[in-house]
Amino acid sequence: MSRLQVRSLTAADIPDAAILLARRHRAHRRDQPLLSPVYAEPDATATVLAEALAQPDASGALAVRGTDVVGFLLGAPKAAPSWGPNVWVEAAGQAVTYAEDIRDLYAFAAERWVAEGRTAHYVLAPASDTELVRSWFRLGFGHQHCHGLRALPTPDEVRAPRVVIRRAERADIPLLAELDLVLAQHQSLVPTFSAARVPELAETLKSWEDDFDDTDFATFVAEHEGRVVGSAIGCSLAKSGAHTTLARPDNAGFLGFAAVFPQARGLGVGRALGEAVGLWSAESGFSSYVTDWRVTNLLSSRAWPALGFAESFTRLHRLVGY
Ligand SMILES: CC(C)(COP(=O)(O)OP(=O)(O)OC[C@H]1O[C@@H](n2cnc3c(N)ncnc32)[C@H](O)[C@@H]1OP(=O)(O)O)[C@@H](O)C(=O)NCCC(=O)NCCS
């Protein structure tokens, strides 16, 4: 095999990178056929790569063996402070012919990222590409987050709920606002340690008062012994900023939020809420059903796979310098 040469990724490299990315996506769809067929074609991947490379402070690397382009890596920072001084390699940000070469691509690209002070690195990789994920592990990355995807449930397939599930009413707003805090507080605790800010109750109350009638979102509550103990929200996946380009199946429904008060967990409330959003997605004409979770969240990382969500993308994370 010819010696590997690595250099900066430029706009002129997009056609070659797009061919590699479309090939990666075709292999990924063999494991996850619900992923969009659109990105199996280099024309579509070239468009998303051009957009990604045009982002502020985007940069990356290209790998060549002889005359063959065998890989690329592309990252860009996000403005949100909870990710730290960051660079993200999004769903369209990498493809390699040989998984091992991602380590050389990272070695090249990360020199600039760290020199710019961006030491918190996030990478979305196809979950089925275990060789690629293992190469990232050998760069000091760990598994942080899962994107989950499943076919829509049918009414016959879901279990009869052991709690009452109904659409939320305005009178539920005080408990819906509390349940928003339940999720944020849970994620801030051991072992997830999310840096996302836990809002004040007054803020979540106001946002429910303002947005309750937004018909783009379907809110369900679960009642146990006459009291609301949990809630979940369904919407189009197009509303999510976390599932973009190759990680956005066409016309998918999204379980965007779910929380159960601590005293009511483990009773099947989360299952009943998740399945209600799944059935709503089917009734609303969506074609598949998506959610995501922190793998360090001991509750959601067990609940959502139990509901049949299979991992489509693996988010990896490394903090450089320690
Ligand atoms: C995640 C959450 C909504 C799940 O709700 P829940 O009412 O606790 O979940 P359920 O009792 O319905 O359990 C769901 C499934 O997880 C499984 N599960 C729960 N704990 C488990 C464990 N330790 N090991 C294996 N499976 C487990 C259950 O067995 C169940 O599957 P089953 O119905 O096939 O038996 C709830 O725990 C919660 O509010 N957590 C805090 C906030 C949060 O994490 N929200 C989700 C953000 S992505």
Short mmCIF file of N, CA and C in Angstrom, two decimals, residues 75-232:
data_model
loop_
_atom_site.label_atom_id
_atom_site.label_comp_id
_atom_site.label_asym_id
_atom_site.label_seq_id
_atom_site.Cartn_x
_atom_site.Cartn_y
_atom_site.Cartn_z
N GLY A 75 -14.20 19.45 10.75
CA GLY A 75 -14.82 19.89 12.01
C GLY A 75 -15.06 21.39 12.00
N ALA A 76 -15.97 21.80 12.89
CA ALA A 76 -16.27 23.24 13.05
C ALA A 76 -16.80 23.45 14.46
N PRO A 77 -16.56 24.64 15.02
CA PRO A 77 -17.05 24.89 16.39
C PRO A 77 -18.53 25.25 16.43
N LYS A 78 -19.16 24.96 17.59
CA LYS A 78 -20.54 25.39 17.87
C LYS A 78 -20.45 26.53 18.87
N ALA A 79 -21.43 27.47 18.78
CA ALA A 79 -21.39 28.65 19.65
C ALA A 79 -21.82 28.33 21.09
N ALA A 80 -22.61 27.25 21.30
CA ALA A 80 -23.19 27.01 22.63
C ALA A 80 -22.12 26.80 23.70
N PRO A 81 -22.13 27.59 24.81
CA PRO A 81 -21.05 27.51 25.80
C PRO A 81 -20.99 26.19 26.56
N SER A 82 -22.12 25.45 26.64
CA SER A 82 -22.10 24.22 27.44
C SER A 82 -21.20 23.14 26.84
N TRP A 83 -20.76 23.31 25.58
CA TRP A 83 -19.86 22.32 24.98
C TRP A 83 -18.39 22.69 25.21
N GLY A 84 -18.12 23.80 25.89
CA GLY A 84 -16.74 24.20 26.12
C GLY A 84 -16.13 24.78 24.86
N PRO A 85 -14.78 24.97 24.86
CA PRO A 85 -14.09 25.49 23.66
C PRO A 85 -13.97 24.35 22.65
N ASN A 86 -14.96 24.24 21.76
CA ASN A 86 -15.20 22.95 21.07
C ASN A 86 -14.95 22.96 19.58
N VAL A 87 -14.82 21.74 19.06
CA VAL A 87 -14.93 21.45 17.62
C VAL A 87 -15.83 20.24 17.50
N TRP A 88 -16.76 20.28 16.54
CA TRP A 88 -17.65 19.14 16.26
C TRP A 88 -17.38 18.58 14.88
N VAL A 89 -17.21 17.27 14.83
CA VAL A 89 -17.21 16.55 13.56
C VAL A 89 -18.63 15.97 13.46
N GLU A 90 -19.44 16.58 12.63
CA GLU A 90 -20.86 16.19 12.56
C GLU A 90 -21.04 14.94 11.69
N ALA A 91 -22.31 14.59 11.45
CA ALA A 91 -22.61 13.33 10.75
C ALA A 91 -21.97 13.25 9.36
N ALA A 92 -21.74 14.41 8.73
CA ALA A 92 -21.13 14.41 7.39
C ALA A 92 -19.63 14.70 7.46
N GLY A 93 -19.03 14.62 8.63
CA GLY A 93 -17.68 15.14 8.81
C GLY A 93 -16.53 14.17 8.63
N GLN A 94 -16.78 12.94 8.23
CA GLN A 94 -15.65 12.02 8.07
C GLN A 94 -16.03 10.84 7.18
N ALA A 95 -15.05 10.34 6.46
CA ALA A 95 -15.19 9.05 5.76
C ALA A 95 -13.78 8.59 5.43
N VAL A 96 -13.53 7.29 5.60
CA VAL A 96 -12.21 6.74 5.31
C VAL A 96 -12.35 5.38 4.63
N THR A 97 -11.39 5.07 3.78
CA THR A 97 -11.35 3.74 3.18
C THR A 97 -10.80 2.75 4.20
N TYR A 98 -9.79 3.16 4.96
CA TYR A 98 -9.16 2.30 5.98
C TYR A 98 -9.38 2.97 7.33
N ALA A 99 -10.06 2.30 8.25
CA ALA A 99 -10.44 2.93 9.53
C ALA A 99 -9.24 3.50 10.26
N GLU A 100 -8.10 2.81 10.18
CA GLU A 100 -6.91 3.26 10.90
C GLU A 100 -6.49 4.67 10.50
N ASP A 101 -6.77 5.04 9.24
CA ASP A 101 -6.30 6.34 8.74
C ASP A 101 -6.98 7.52 9.43
N ILE A 102 -8.12 7.28 10.10
CA ILE A 102 -8.77 8.40 10.79
C ILE A 102 -7.85 8.97 11.86
N ARG A 103 -6.95 8.12 12.37
CA ARG A 103 -6.04 8.58 13.43
C ARG A 103 -5.04 9.59 12.87
N ASP A 104 -4.58 9.36 11.64
CA ASP A 104 -3.66 10.32 11.01
C ASP A 104 -4.40 11.60 10.65
N LEU A 105 -5.64 11.45 10.19
CA LEU A 105 -6.43 12.64 9.84
C LEU A 105 -6.66 13.49 11.08
N TYR A 106 -7.01 12.84 12.20
CA TYR A 106 -7.22 13.59 13.45
C TYR A 106 -5.92 14.25 13.89
N ALA A 107 -4.81 13.51 13.79
CA ALA A 107 -3.51 14.07 14.23
C ALA A 107 -3.20 15.36 13.46
N PHE A 108 -3.58 15.39 12.19
CA PHE A 108 -3.33 16.58 11.37
C PHE A 108 -4.31 17.70 11.75
N ALA A 109 -5.61 17.39 11.75
CA ALA A 109 -6.65 18.43 11.94
C ALA A 109 -6.62 18.99 13.36
N ALA A 110 -6.37 18.11 14.35
CA ALA A 110 -6.47 18.55 15.75
C ALA A 110 -5.33 19.49 16.13
N GLU A 111 -4.25 19.46 15.36
CA GLU A 111 -3.15 20.38 15.68
C GLU A 111 -3.66 21.83 15.60
N ARG A 112 -4.40 22.11 14.53
CA ARG A 112 -4.95 23.46 14.36
C ARG A 112 -6.04 23.72 15.41
N TRP A 113 -6.94 22.72 15.63
CA TRP A 113 -8.04 22.93 16.58
C TRP A 113 -7.50 23.31 17.97
N VAL A 114 -6.49 22.58 18.41
CA VAL A 114 -5.95 22.83 19.75
C VAL A 114 -5.16 24.14 19.77
N ALA A 115 -4.43 24.42 18.67
CA ALA A 115 -3.70 25.70 18.60
C ALA A 115 -4.67 26.88 18.68
N GLU A 116 -5.89 26.70 18.18
CA GLU A 116 -6.92 27.75 18.25
C GLU A 116 -7.60 27.78 19.63
N GLY A 117 -7.18 26.88 20.53
CA GLY A 117 -7.76 26.84 21.87
C GLY A 117 -9.00 25.98 21.97
N ARG A 118 -9.32 25.22 20.91
CA ARG A 118 -10.53 24.37 20.91
C ARG A 118 -10.13 22.96 21.35
N THR A 119 -10.33 22.69 22.63
CA THR A 119 -9.80 21.45 23.21
C THR A 119 -10.88 20.41 23.53
N ALA A 120 -12.15 20.76 23.36
CA ALA A 120 -13.25 19.81 23.60
C ALA A 120 -13.74 19.32 22.24
N HIS A 121 -13.50 18.04 21.96
CA HIS A 121 -13.76 17.50 20.62
C HIS A 121 -14.92 16.51 20.65
N TYR A 122 -15.83 16.66 19.70
CA TYR A 122 -17.04 15.82 19.60
C TYR A 122 -17.10 15.25 18.18
N VAL A 123 -17.42 13.96 18.08
CA VAL A 123 -17.39 13.29 16.78
C VAL A 123 -18.61 12.38 16.65
N LEU A 124 -19.36 12.54 15.56
CA LEU A 124 -20.48 11.63 15.28
C LEU A 124 -20.01 10.60 14.25
N ALA A 125 -20.11 9.31 14.64
CA ALA A 125 -19.66 8.24 13.74
C ALA A 125 -20.80 7.26 13.52
N PRO A 126 -20.88 6.63 12.34
CA PRO A 126 -21.91 5.59 12.14
C PRO A 126 -21.70 4.48 13.18
N ALA A 127 -22.76 4.16 13.92
CA ALA A 127 -22.61 3.20 15.02
C ALA A 127 -22.22 1.81 14.52
N SER A 128 -22.65 1.48 13.30
CA SER A 128 -22.37 0.13 12.80
C SER A 128 -20.92 -0.02 12.34
N ASP A 129 -20.19 1.08 12.20
CA ASP A 129 -18.79 1.01 11.73
C ASP A 129 -17.88 0.82 12.96
N THR A 130 -17.86 -0.41 13.45
CA THR A 130 -17.16 -0.65 14.71
C THR A 130 -15.65 -0.42 14.58
N GLU A 131 -15.09 -0.70 13.41
CA GLU A 131 -13.64 -0.47 13.24
C GLU A 131 -13.32 1.01 13.35
N LEU A 132 -14.18 1.84 12.75
CA LEU A 132 -13.97 3.29 12.82
C LEU A 132 -14.10 3.77 14.27
N VAL A 133 -15.15 3.31 14.96
CA VAL A 133 -15.36 3.73 16.35
C VAL A 133 -14.17 3.29 17.21
N ARG A 134 -13.67 2.10 16.96
CA ARG A 134 -12.51 1.62 17.75
C ARG A 134 -11.25 2.45 17.45
N SER A 135 -11.13 2.92 16.22
CA SER A 135 -9.99 3.80 15.91
C SER A 135 -10.09 5.09 16.71
N TRP A 136 -11.31 5.61 16.86
CA TRP A 136 -11.50 6.82 17.68
C TRP A 136 -11.19 6.52 19.15
N PHE A 137 -11.54 5.33 19.62
CA PHE A 137 -11.19 4.97 21.01
C PHE A 137 -9.67 5.03 21.19
N ARG A 138 -8.93 4.65 20.14
CA ARG A 138 -7.47 4.66 20.23
C ARG A 138 -6.90 6.05 20.02
N LEU A 139 -7.78 7.04 19.96
CA LEU A 139 -7.36 8.45 19.98
C LEU A 139 -7.78 9.10 21.29
N GLY A 140 -8.20 8.30 22.25
CA GLY A 140 -8.56 8.83 23.56
C GLY A 140 -10.00 9.29 23.67
N PHE A 141 -10.83 8.96 22.66
CA PHE A 141 -12.24 9.36 22.71
C PHE A 141 -13.06 8.32 23.48
N GLY A 142 -14.13 8.79 24.11
CA GLY A 142 -15.07 7.89 24.79
C GLY A 142 -16.47 8.09 24.24
N HIS A 143 -17.34 7.12 24.54
CA HIS A 143 -18.72 7.13 24.04
C HIS A 143 -19.55 8.05 24.93
N GLN A 144 -20.12 9.10 24.35
CA GLN A 144 -20.89 10.06 25.14
C GLN A 144 -22.40 9.97 24.92
N HIS A 145 -22.82 9.72 23.67
CA HIS A 145 -24.23 9.92 23.32
C HIS A 145 -24.63 8.95 22.22
N CYS A 146 -25.90 8.61 22.19
CA CYS A 146 -26.44 7.73 21.14
C CYS A 146 -27.54 8.44 20.38
N HIS A 147 -27.58 8.24 19.06
CA HIS A 147 -28.77 8.58 18.27
C HIS A 147 -29.49 7.25 18.03
N GLY A 148 -30.78 7.19 18.37
CA GLY A 148 -31.54 5.93 18.21
C GLY A 148 -32.62 6.07 17.16
N LEU A 149 -32.84 4.98 16.43
CA LEU A 149 -33.78 5.00 15.30
C LEU A 149 -34.56 3.69 15.32
N ARG A 150 -35.84 3.76 15.01
CA ARG A 150 -36.61 2.52 14.88
C ARG A 150 -37.77 2.72 13.90
N ALA A 151 -38.29 1.58 13.44
CA ALA A 151 -39.51 1.63 12.62
C ALA A 151 -40.66 2.06 13.51
N LEU A 152 -41.71 2.57 12.90
CA LEU A 152 -42.85 3.02 13.69
C LEU A 152 -43.55 1.85 14.35
N PRO A 153 -44.01 2.02 15.59
CA PRO A 153 -44.75 0.93 16.23
C PRO A 153 -46.17 0.84 15.65
N THR A 154 -46.74 -0.35 15.75
CA THR A 154 -48.16 -0.51 15.38
C THR A 154 -48.95 -0.68 16.68
N PRO A 155 -50.24 -0.36 16.67
CA PRO A 155 -51.03 -0.49 17.90
C PRO A 155 -50.98 -1.91 18.47
N ASP A 156 -50.87 -2.95 17.61
CA ASP A 156 -50.85 -4.35 18.10
C ASP A 156 -49.56 -4.65 18.87
N GLU A 157 -48.50 -3.94 18.47
CA GLU A 157 -47.17 -4.26 18.98
C GLU A 157 -46.93 -3.66 20.37
N VAL A 158 -47.56 -2.52 20.66
CA VAL A 158 -47.25 -1.85 21.93
C VAL A 158 -48.03 -2.51 23.07
N ARG A 159 -47.43 -2.44 24.27
CA ARG A 159 -48.10 -3.05 25.43
C ARG A 159 -49.24 -2.14 25.91
N ALA A 160 -50.28 -2.75 26.49
CA ALA A 160 -51.34 -1.92 27.08
C ALA A 160 -50.72 -1.16 28.24
N PRO A 161 -50.82 0.20 28.25
CA PRO A 161 -50.17 0.95 29.32
C PRO A 161 -50.76 0.64 30.69
N ARG A 162 -49.87 0.61 31.70
CA ARG A 162 -50.35 0.36 33.08
C ARG A 162 -50.74 1.68 33.76
N VAL A 163 -50.60 2.78 33.02
CA VAL A 163 -50.98 4.09 33.54
C VAL A 163 -51.88 4.75 32.49
N VAL A 164 -52.56 5.82 32.88
CA VAL A 164 -53.41 6.54 31.93
C VAL A 164 -52.53 7.48 31.11
N ILE A 165 -52.62 7.38 29.79
CA ILE A 165 -51.87 8.29 28.92
C ILE A 165 -52.89 9.16 28.20
N ARG A 166 -52.68 10.46 28.24
CA ARG A 166 -53.59 11.38 27.55
C ARG A 166 -52.80 12.59 27.05
N ARG A 167 -53.41 13.36 26.12
CA ARG A 167 -52.79 14.62 25.68
C ARG A 167 -52.84 15.62 26.82
N ALA A 168 -51.80 16.45 26.91
CA ALA A 168 -51.73 17.45 27.98
C ALA A 168 -52.77 18.54 27.78
N GLU A 169 -53.24 19.08 28.90
CA GLU A 169 -54.17 20.22 28.88
C GLU A 169 -53.48 21.40 29.57
N ARG A 170 -54.02 22.60 29.33
CA ARG A 170 -53.42 23.80 29.94
C ARG A 170 -53.29 23.64 31.47
N ALA A 171 -54.25 22.96 32.08
CA ALA A 171 -54.22 22.81 33.54
C ALA A 171 -52.99 22.00 34.00
N ASP A 172 -52.35 21.29 33.08
CA ASP A 172 -51.16 20.49 33.43
C ASP A 172 -49.88 21.33 33.45
N ILE A 173 -49.96 22.60 33.02
CA ILE A 173 -48.74 23.39 32.83
C ILE A 173 -47.84 23.41 34.07
N PRO A 174 -48.36 23.60 35.30
CA PRO A 174 -47.43 23.63 36.44
C PRO A 174 -46.60 22.34 36.57
N LEU A 175 -47.22 21.18 36.33
CA LEU A 175 -46.46 19.93 36.43
C LEU A 175 -45.55 19.72 35.22
N LEU A 176 -45.98 20.16 34.04
CA LEU A 176 -45.11 20.07 32.85
C LEU A 176 -43.84 20.90 33.08
N ALA A 177 -44.01 22.07 33.69
CA ALA A 177 -42.86 22.94 33.96
C ALA A 177 -41.91 22.27 34.97
N GLU A 178 -42.49 21.59 35.96
CA GLU A 178 -41.64 20.87 36.94
C GLU A 178 -40.90 19.71 36.26
N LEU A 179 -41.60 19.03 35.36
CA LEU A 179 -40.96 17.88 34.69
C LEU A 179 -39.81 18.33 33.78
N ASP A 180 -39.88 19.55 33.25
CA ASP A 180 -38.73 20.08 32.49
C ASP A 180 -37.49 20.13 33.38
N LEU A 181 -37.71 20.55 34.64
CA LEU A 181 -36.58 20.63 35.57
C LEU A 181 -36.05 19.25 35.93
N VAL A 182 -36.98 18.26 36.02
CA VAL A 182 -36.59 16.89 36.39
C VAL A 182 -35.53 16.37 35.42
N LEU A 183 -35.77 16.59 34.12
CA LEU A 183 -34.79 16.11 33.12
C LEU A 183 -33.46 16.85 33.27
N ALA A 184 -33.52 18.18 33.34
CA ALA A 184 -32.28 18.97 33.40
C ALA A 184 -31.49 18.62 34.67
N GLN A 185 -32.22 18.47 35.80
CA GLN A 185 -31.52 18.15 37.05
C GLN A 185 -30.90 16.76 36.97
N HIS A 186 -31.65 15.81 36.43
CA HIS A 186 -31.13 14.44 36.35
C HIS A 186 -29.85 14.40 35.51
N GLN A 187 -29.86 15.12 34.39
CA GLN A 187 -28.69 15.09 33.49
C GLN A 187 -27.48 15.79 34.13
N SER A 188 -27.72 16.71 35.07
CA SER A 188 -26.59 17.42 35.68
C SER A 188 -25.90 16.57 36.75
N LEU A 189 -26.56 15.48 37.17
CA LEU A 189 -26.04 14.67 38.29
C LEU A 189 -25.09 13.58 37.82
N VAL A 190 -24.42 12.95 38.79
CA VAL A 190 -23.61 11.77 38.53
C VAL A 190 -24.49 10.67 37.91
N PRO A 191 -24.03 9.88 36.93
CA PRO A 191 -22.73 9.97 36.27
C PRO A 191 -22.76 10.73 34.94
N THR A 192 -23.86 11.48 34.64
CA THR A 192 -23.90 12.17 33.35
C THR A 192 -23.08 13.46 33.40
N PHE A 193 -23.27 14.26 34.46
CA PHE A 193 -22.50 15.50 34.64
C PHE A 193 -22.64 16.45 33.44
N SER A 194 -23.85 16.53 32.85
CA SER A 194 -24.04 17.47 31.74
C SER A 194 -23.82 18.89 32.23
N ALA A 195 -23.21 19.71 31.37
CA ALA A 195 -22.96 21.12 31.73
C ALA A 195 -24.13 22.01 31.32
N ALA A 196 -25.18 21.43 30.74
CA ALA A 196 -26.32 22.26 30.32
C ALA A 196 -26.94 22.92 31.55
N ARG A 197 -27.32 24.18 31.40
CA ARG A 197 -27.84 24.96 32.54
C ARG A 197 -29.19 24.40 32.97
N VAL A 198 -29.40 24.26 34.28
CA VAL A 198 -30.71 23.87 34.79
C VAL A 198 -31.54 25.15 34.90
N PRO A 199 -32.68 25.24 34.18
CA PRO A 199 -33.44 26.50 34.21
C PRO A 199 -34.17 26.69 35.54
N GLU A 200 -34.66 27.91 35.76
CA GLU A 200 -35.51 28.20 36.92
C GLU A 200 -36.93 27.77 36.58
N LEU A 201 -37.71 27.42 37.61
CA LEU A 201 -39.10 27.02 37.39
C LEU A 201 -39.89 28.14 36.69
N ALA A 202 -39.61 29.40 37.06
CA ALA A 202 -40.35 30.53 36.44
C ALA A 202 -40.13 30.55 34.92
N GLU A 203 -38.91 30.18 34.48
CA GLU A 203 -38.61 30.17 33.04
C GLU A 203 -39.39 29.08 32.32
N THR A 204 -39.40 27.87 32.92
CA THR A 204 -40.09 26.77 32.23
C THR A 204 -41.61 27.01 32.25
N LEU A 205 -42.11 27.61 33.34
CA LEU A 205 -43.54 27.94 33.39
C LEU A 205 -43.88 28.91 32.27
N LYS A 206 -43.05 29.94 32.12
CA LYS A 206 -43.34 30.96 31.09
C LYS A 206 -43.29 30.33 29.70
N SER A 207 -42.29 29.47 29.49
CA SER A 207 -42.20 28.91 28.14
C SER A 207 -43.38 27.99 27.84
N TRP A 208 -43.90 27.27 28.87
CA TRP A 208 -45.11 26.47 28.63
C TRP A 208 -46.33 27.36 28.37
N GLU A 209 -46.43 28.45 29.14
CA GLU A 209 -47.57 29.38 28.93
C GLU A 209 -47.52 29.94 27.50
N ASP A 210 -46.31 30.30 27.05
CA ASP A 210 -46.17 30.92 25.72
C ASP A 210 -46.42 29.92 24.58
N ASP A 211 -45.95 28.69 24.77
CA ASP A 211 -45.87 27.76 23.63
C ASP A 211 -46.90 26.63 23.68
N PHE A 212 -47.75 26.59 24.70
CA PHE A 212 -48.61 25.43 24.88
C PHE A 212 -49.43 25.10 23.62
N ASP A 213 -49.88 26.14 22.91
CA ASP A 213 -50.78 25.91 21.77
C ASP A 213 -50.06 25.65 20.45
N ASP A 214 -48.73 25.53 20.50
CA ASP A 214 -47.97 25.30 19.26
C ASP A 214 -48.30 23.90 18.74
N THR A 215 -48.98 23.84 17.60
CA THR A 215 -49.47 22.56 17.09
C THR A 215 -48.37 21.70 16.47
N ASP A 216 -47.14 22.24 16.38
CA ASP A 216 -46.03 21.41 15.86
C ASP A 216 -45.56 20.40 16.90
N PHE A 217 -46.01 20.56 18.15
CA PHE A 217 -45.55 19.69 19.23
C PHE A 217 -46.75 18.99 19.87
N ALA A 218 -46.64 17.68 20.08
CA ALA A 218 -47.71 16.91 20.73
C ALA A 218 -47.22 16.51 22.12
N THR A 219 -47.87 17.02 23.13
CA THR A 219 -47.44 16.72 24.51
C THR A 219 -48.39 15.71 25.15
N PHE A 220 -47.79 14.67 25.71
CA PHE A 220 -48.56 13.61 26.40
C PHE A 220 -48.19 13.63 27.88
N VAL A 221 -49.18 13.32 28.72
CA VAL A 221 -48.88 13.13 30.14
C VAL A 221 -49.33 11.74 30.55
N ALA A 222 -48.68 11.24 31.61
CA ALA A 222 -49.06 9.94 32.20
C ALA A 222 -49.61 10.21 33.59
N GLU A 223 -50.74 9.59 33.89
CA GLU A 223 -51.34 9.72 35.23
C GLU A 223 -51.25 8.38 35.94
N HIS A 224 -50.80 8.44 37.20
CA HIS A 224 -50.75 7.24 38.03
C HIS A 224 -51.47 7.58 39.33
N GLU A 225 -52.43 6.78 39.69
CA GLU A 225 -53.25 7.02 40.89
C GLU A 225 -53.76 8.46 40.90
N GLY A 226 -54.24 8.92 39.74
CA GLY A 226 -54.91 10.21 39.63
C GLY A 226 -54.01 11.42 39.57
N ARG A 227 -52.68 11.19 39.51
CA ARG A 227 -51.75 12.33 39.50
C ARG A 227 -50.83 12.24 38.30
N VAL A 228 -50.54 13.40 37.70
CA VAL A 228 -49.60 13.40 36.57
C VAL A 228 -48.20 13.09 37.11
N VAL A 229 -47.58 12.03 36.55
CA VAL A 229 -46.25 11.61 37.04
C VAL A 229 -45.17 11.69 35.95
N GLY A 230 -45.58 11.99 34.71
CA GLY A 230 -44.57 12.05 33.66
C GLY A 230 -45.13 12.71 32.42
N SER A 231 -44.21 13.11 31.52
CA SER A 231 -44.64 13.74 30.27
C SER A 231 -43.66 13.40 29.16
N ALA A 232 -44.15 13.52 27.93
CA ALA A 232 -43.28 13.31 26.76
C ALA A 232 -43.79 14.19 25.63
#
